[in-house]
C-alpha atoms as one frame of an Amber mdcrd trajectory, in Angstrom:
protein
  99.460 130.514 152.489  99.251 133.282 149.716 102.247 135.511 149.221 101.465
 139.054 148.296 102.868 140.127 144.894 103.009 143.436 142.906 103.569 143.783
 138.958 106.899 144.237 137.809 107.636 147.890 137.191 107.712 147.624 133.514
 104.540 145.147 133.280 102.428 147.703 131.192 105.200 148.594 128.901 106.069
 145.322 127.786 102.380 143.811 127.877 100.213 143.856 124.905  96.608 143.080
 126.219  94.480 140.971 124.066  91.601 140.828 126.414  90.596 141.486 130.168
  87.805 140.204 132.425  87.147 142.426 135.291  84.301 141.634 137.798  82.245
 144.327 139.330  84.153 146.377 141.963  87.313 145.037 140.512  87.360 141.943
 142.841  88.395 139.310 140.249  90.319 139.803 136.963  91.576 137.861 134.150
  94.268 139.290 131.857  94.783 137.434 128.611  97.546 137.854 126.038  98.465
 136.487 122.457 100.993 133.879 123.157 101.964 132.789 119.507  99.230 130.900
 117.807  97.115 130.573 121.176  95.664 132.722 123.789  98.128 133.001 127.159
  96.368 133.516 130.533  98.886 136.139 132.082  96.862 137.070 135.296  94.194
 135.365 137.149  93.581 137.387 140.504  90.811 137.260 143.306  91.061 139.589
 146.060  91.616 137.694 149.476  88.392 138.869 150.796  86.494 137.558 147.752
  87.822 134.087 147.625  85.514 131.318 148.616  82.580 133.473 147.054  82.718
 131.679 143.611  83.584 134.922 141.942  86.839 133.616 140.537  85.018 130.625
 139.227  82.418 133.017 137.641  84.863 135.223 136.053  87.010 132.105 134.842
  83.597 130.447 133.217  82.929 133.691 131.247  86.447 133.650 129.873  86.452
 129.989 129.217  83.373 130.390 127.426  84.826 132.798 125.060  88.278 131.384
 124.688  88.394 127.980 123.242  91.902 127.241 123.607  94.092 128.656 126.224
  97.573 127.982 128.045  99.288 129.390 131.070 101.917 128.823 133.642 101.764
 128.518 137.438 104.445 128.469 140.111 104.815 125.201 142.045 102.961 125.552
 145.424 100.529 127.917 143.989  97.320 127.286 145.974  95.217 127.580 142.908
  97.061 124.708 140.961  94.375 121.994 142.082  91.848 124.206 140.163  94.204
 124.326 137.277  94.585 120.776 137.176  90.658 120.267 137.007  90.359 123.011
 134.437  93.356 121.981 131.905  93.544 119.385 129.436  97.192 118.737 130.179
 100.370 119.929 132.470 103.942 120.001 131.677 106.087 120.401 135.015 108.910
 122.338 134.489 111.668 123.289 137.275 110.306 126.445 138.500 106.746 126.368
 137.342 104.055 124.095 135.608 102.560 124.895 132.039  98.761 124.143 131.645
  96.747 124.202 128.642  93.237 123.226 127.459  91.660 123.246 124.055  95.208
 122.316 122.204  95.620 119.071 120.839  98.610 119.051 118.587 101.642 118.127
 120.266 103.832 120.643 118.518 101.458 123.560 119.503 101.485 122.524 122.997
 105.460 122.326 122.843 105.311 126.033 121.435 102.978 126.892 124.167 105.362
 125.219 126.759 108.340 126.905 125.110 106.508 130.496 125.327 105.999 129.888
 129.076 109.652 128.867 129.640 110.974 132.059 127.736 108.562 134.525 129.169
 110.156 137.058 131.702 108.682 137.076 135.216 105.892 139.851 135.682 105.369
 139.660 139.421 107.761 140.657 142.294 107.595 139.268 145.808 106.082 142.310
 147.655 107.209 141.088 151.242 110.582 142.164 150.659 112.042 145.468 150.748
 111.937 147.546 147.319 115.775 146.908 146.760 115.554 143.062 147.061 112.391
 142.145 145.363 112.414 138.840 143.716 110.979 137.968 140.242 108.200 135.458
 139.873
């Protein structure tokens, strides 16, 4: 099941937006950042009530058509990981997450992308916990 999460309090202060894709009525969104040489997928979100409508796939496809190379990370157990496996050219499993990519073939570049994922500070907080005890994701 999906665990509700909220953005870290300093998300907008430390995030330098490259591009954003937002569907009509804000039901799906993709947030892209510059992650070294390549574009980094920072957020991909679809409202619960919009899931299963194909809206997420539609937003993803527009983003993918305009982004020939991309990398991102996802927590183990994320319900969307099956989609990420299908959409990626590769995946590196790390202790707390998986790093995915497509359109990147040079191993040194892939290694730099995985390292970017490893070093990036968490930007989501577990909203099911009380404010004083929120966990970073």
